[in-house]
Amino acid sequence: MMEPVQPPARHPAPSQPALLRLCEIVVYGPGAPWRDARRRVLDEVSIDVPTGSVVAVAGPPGFGGTTLLRVAAGLVVPDSGRVYVSDHDVTTHPPAGRGVGLVPAGGGLLPQLTAEENIGYGLRLRDEASVLVRTRLADATELLELRSSLQLRPHELSAGQRLRTALARAVVTAPRVLLVDGTAGAAPADELGPMVQRLRREDGPAVLLCTSHAELAAAADMTVTMAGGRIQRGDR
């Protein structure tokens, strides 16, 4: 079991508008009575992710990071609290209408598809024009150094290649916010950190990264420490 992370303090970041805002998010555990605060998976969690930044939410295993990302992605509706993307309330919007991309722990690749087919899967579901699919796929492939592994299936890829493929699949849809689950089953922290940093372009997405690895937290612009579903400290 990994030890709880204790990320180092950060210097104050420039004031920037929040692209993603999670406001007083509460999620109760399965079957928990409404007033039983002891059964809260997330307990009034508020986090802002500024434009062009990487924000890490760090804590020991089970701190609530995966649930937080699922709330931001629209896969879980919070029991209370609001989710804003670009100042639009998307709390009850479906995932496809939020402008966010999710990279689940382990990548979540479809085993029957090649890396190239996995990367373009979301665009093809949206019935995007084939020229756009090719252009965005080429850009993501170049950015994440995947050219040599495009025809391989997930079981033939290394852990790092699987995660780069999952990142590419998320970014080809041009999300405003990228949600990355680095809590468990992901590539080694020393690989994931540089991959996320590559996405930091002027026109790139804001990134919310949840992790139990101190190395990943240290690479972010801002770190929020959580334990037991509650925010413990916010460092810049």
C-alpha positions as a printed Julia matrix, in Angstrom:
236×3 Matrix{Float64}:
   0.0    0.0     0.0
   1.35   3.41   -0.93
   2.06   5.96    1.78
  -0.05   9.16    1.84
   1.58  11.83   -0.28
   2.82  15.08    1.21
   3.3   17.39   -1.78
   5.69  20.32   -1.45
   4.41  23.87   -1.26
   4.07  25.91   -4.45
   4.79  29.53   -5.24
   1.65  31.61   -5.9
   0.38  31.17   -9.46
  -0.8   34.08  -11.62
  -4.48  34.85  -11.28
  -6.35  33.15  -14.14
 -10.01  32.39  -14.8
 -11.12  28.91  -13.78
 -11.95  26.71  -16.74
 -13.28  23.96  -14.46
 -14.95  24.69  -11.11
 -16.09  22.02   -8.67
 -18.17  23.73   -5.99
 -18.95  22.05   -2.64
 -19.29  18.6    -4.19
 -20.9   15.99   -1.94
 -21.26  12.33   -2.91
 -22.63   9.77   -0.47
 -21.59   6.13   -0.37
 -23.98   3.42   -1.59
 -26.98   3.16    0.71
 -25.8    5.97    2.99
 -28.54   7.94    4.75
 -28.71  11.52    3.51
 -27.6   12.98    6.86
 -24.88  10.46    7.61
 -21.77  12.55    6.94
 -19.6    9.59    7.89
 -20.61   7.86    4.67
 -19.6   10.7     2.36
 -17.24   9.66   -0.41
 -16.71  13.36   -1.21
 -17.36  15.9     1.53
 -17.94  19.46    0.26
 -14.99  19.44   -2.15
 -14.31  22.71   -4.01
 -11.53  22.96   -6.6
 -10.78  25.47   -9.37
  -8.69  24.5   -12.4
  -7.41  27.67  -14.14
  -7.0   27.95  -17.9
  -3.73  26.44  -19.12
  -2.82  24.86  -15.78
  -2.24  21.41  -14.32
  -3.89  20.91  -10.93
  -3.15  17.74   -8.96
  -5.46  16.31   -6.32
  -3.33  14.02   -4.18
  -3.9   11.66   -1.29
  -3.57   8.11   -0.01
  -5.33   5.24   -1.82
  -9.1    5.62   -1.5
  -9.06   9.38   -0.95
 -11.91   9.93   -3.43
  -9.99  11.02   -6.52
 -11.63   8.64   -8.99
 -15.11   9.65   -7.81
 -14.17  13.33   -8.12
 -13.09  12.83  -11.74
 -16.27  10.9   -12.52
 -18.32  13.79  -11.15
 -16.38  16.26  -13.32
 -16.84  13.99  -16.36
 -20.59  13.57  -15.85
 -20.47   9.85  -15.01
 -21.63  10.53  -11.44
 -24.21  13.16  -10.48
 -23.3   14.68   -7.08
 -25.79  14.55   -4.24
 -25.14  18.27   -3.81
 -22.8   20.88   -5.25
 -22.29  22.21   -8.77
 -19.89  21.62  -11.68
 -18.98  24.49  -14.02
 -17.01  24.38  -17.29
 -16.2   27.8   -18.75
 -18.72  29.3   -16.29
 -21.52  27.1   -17.64
 -23.35  24.92  -15.11
 -22.96  21.37  -16.46
 -23.88  19.52  -13.26
 -26.66  17.54  -14.92
 -25.28  17.56  -18.48
 -24.32  14.21  -20.06
 -20.6   13.52  -20.55
 -20.68  14.26  -24.28
 -22.02  17.78  -23.68
 -19.35  18.96  -21.23
 -16.26  19.54  -23.31
 -14.13  17.32  -21.08
 -11.94  14.3   -21.79
 -11.38  11.5   -19.26
  -8.37   9.21  -19.02
  -9.39   6.44  -16.57
  -6.92   4.54  -14.4
  -5.15   2.0   -16.59
  -6.25   3.78  -19.76
  -9.52   1.92  -20.42
  -8.52   0.92  -23.95
 -10.69  -1.42  -26.03
  -8.67  -4.65  -26.32
  -9.94  -5.63  -29.78
  -8.8   -2.36  -31.38
  -5.33  -1.21  -32.39
  -3.8    1.85  -30.75
  -4.74   3.9   -33.83
  -8.34   2.67  -33.74
  -8.56   3.38  -30.0
  -7.3    6.94  -30.48
  -9.84   7.71  -33.21
 -12.72   5.88  -31.55
 -14.33   8.94  -29.93
 -14.15  11.01  -33.09
 -15.71   8.27  -35.16
 -18.55   7.91  -32.62
 -19.25  11.6   -33.23
 -19.24  10.93  -36.97
 -16.53  13.53  -37.52
 -15.28  14.08  -41.06
 -12.53  11.64  -42.0
 -10.06  14.45  -42.8
 -10.5   15.86  -39.27
  -9.99  12.39  -37.79
  -6.75  11.96  -39.72
  -5.46  15.45  -38.85
  -6.15  15.21  -35.12
  -4.9   11.65  -34.93
  -1.64  12.68  -36.61
  -1.21  15.62  -34.23
  -1.83  13.49  -31.12
   0.43  10.72  -32.43
   3.28  13.18  -32.95
   2.76  14.94  -29.61
   2.79  11.72  -27.59
   5.33   9.8   -29.7
   3.05   6.93  -30.72
   3.88   6.52  -34.4
   5.72   3.2   -33.96
   2.93   1.58  -31.93
  -0.21   2.59  -33.85
  -0.87  -0.9   -35.24
  -0.4   -2.7   -31.93
  -3.24  -3.83  -29.68
  -3.34  -2.93  -25.98
  -1.87  -6.24  -24.77
   1.15  -5.63  -27.03
   1.83  -2.16  -25.6
   3.92  -1.24  -22.58
   2.22   0.47  -19.64
   3.58   3.8   -20.83
   2.38   3.24  -24.39
  -1.1    2.29  -23.16
  -1.34   5.48  -21.16
  -0.06   7.63  -24.03
  -2.68   6.01  -26.25
  -5.4    6.78  -23.7
  -4.2   10.39  -23.45
  -4.21  10.69  -27.24
  -7.76   9.29  -27.41
  -8.87  11.98  -24.95
  -7.1   14.95  -26.55
  -8.16  14.26  -30.17
 -11.69  15.32  -29.23
 -10.26  18.78  -28.35
 -11.59  18.93  -24.78
 -11.45  22.17  -22.81
 -10.64  20.14  -19.68
  -8.63  16.91  -19.46
  -9.29  14.64  -16.46
  -6.51  12.14  -15.71
  -6.84   9.32  -13.16
  -3.37   8.41  -11.95
  -4.5    6.77   -8.71
  -4.12   3.07   -9.51
  -3.27   0.78  -12.39
  -1.66   3.59  -14.35
   1.78   3.86  -15.89
   4.71   4.66  -13.58
   4.59   8.19  -12.21
   7.87   9.12  -13.88
   6.22   8.47  -17.26
   2.81  10.03  -16.64
   4.14  13.37  -15.39
   6.1   14.24  -18.57
   3.19  13.02  -20.72
   0.76  15.41  -19.03
   3.25  18.28  -19.26
   3.45  17.77  -23.04
  -0.19  18.74  -23.26
   0.55  22.17  -21.78
   0.2   24.27  -24.89
  -1.37  27.69  -25.32
  -4.37  26.11  -26.99
  -4.29  22.95  -24.87
  -6.77  21.86  -22.19
  -6.69  22.61  -18.48
  -5.72  19.42  -16.65
  -7.1   17.94  -13.42
  -4.95  15.02  -12.29
  -5.82  12.75   -9.35
  -2.94  10.72   -7.94
  -1.47   8.88   -4.97
   2.07   9.5    -6.26
   4.09  12.36   -4.74
   6.15  12.57   -7.96
   3.08  13.4   -10.02
   1.79  15.93   -7.51
   5.15  17.68   -7.55
   4.92  18.25  -11.33
   1.63  20.18  -11.12
   1.14  23.95  -10.94
  -1.03  23.54   -7.88
  -1.65  20.63   -5.51
  -4.74  19.99   -3.4
  -4.28  17.35   -0.72
  -7.26  15.15    0.22
  -7.94  12.35    2.68
 -11.17  10.53    3.38
 -13.03  12.55    0.78
 -12.13  15.91    2.33
  -9.71  18.62    1.28
  -6.84  18.88    3.74
  -4.68  21.55    2.15
  -4.23  23.52   -1.05
  -0.64  24.34   -2.04
   0.58  26.56   -4.87
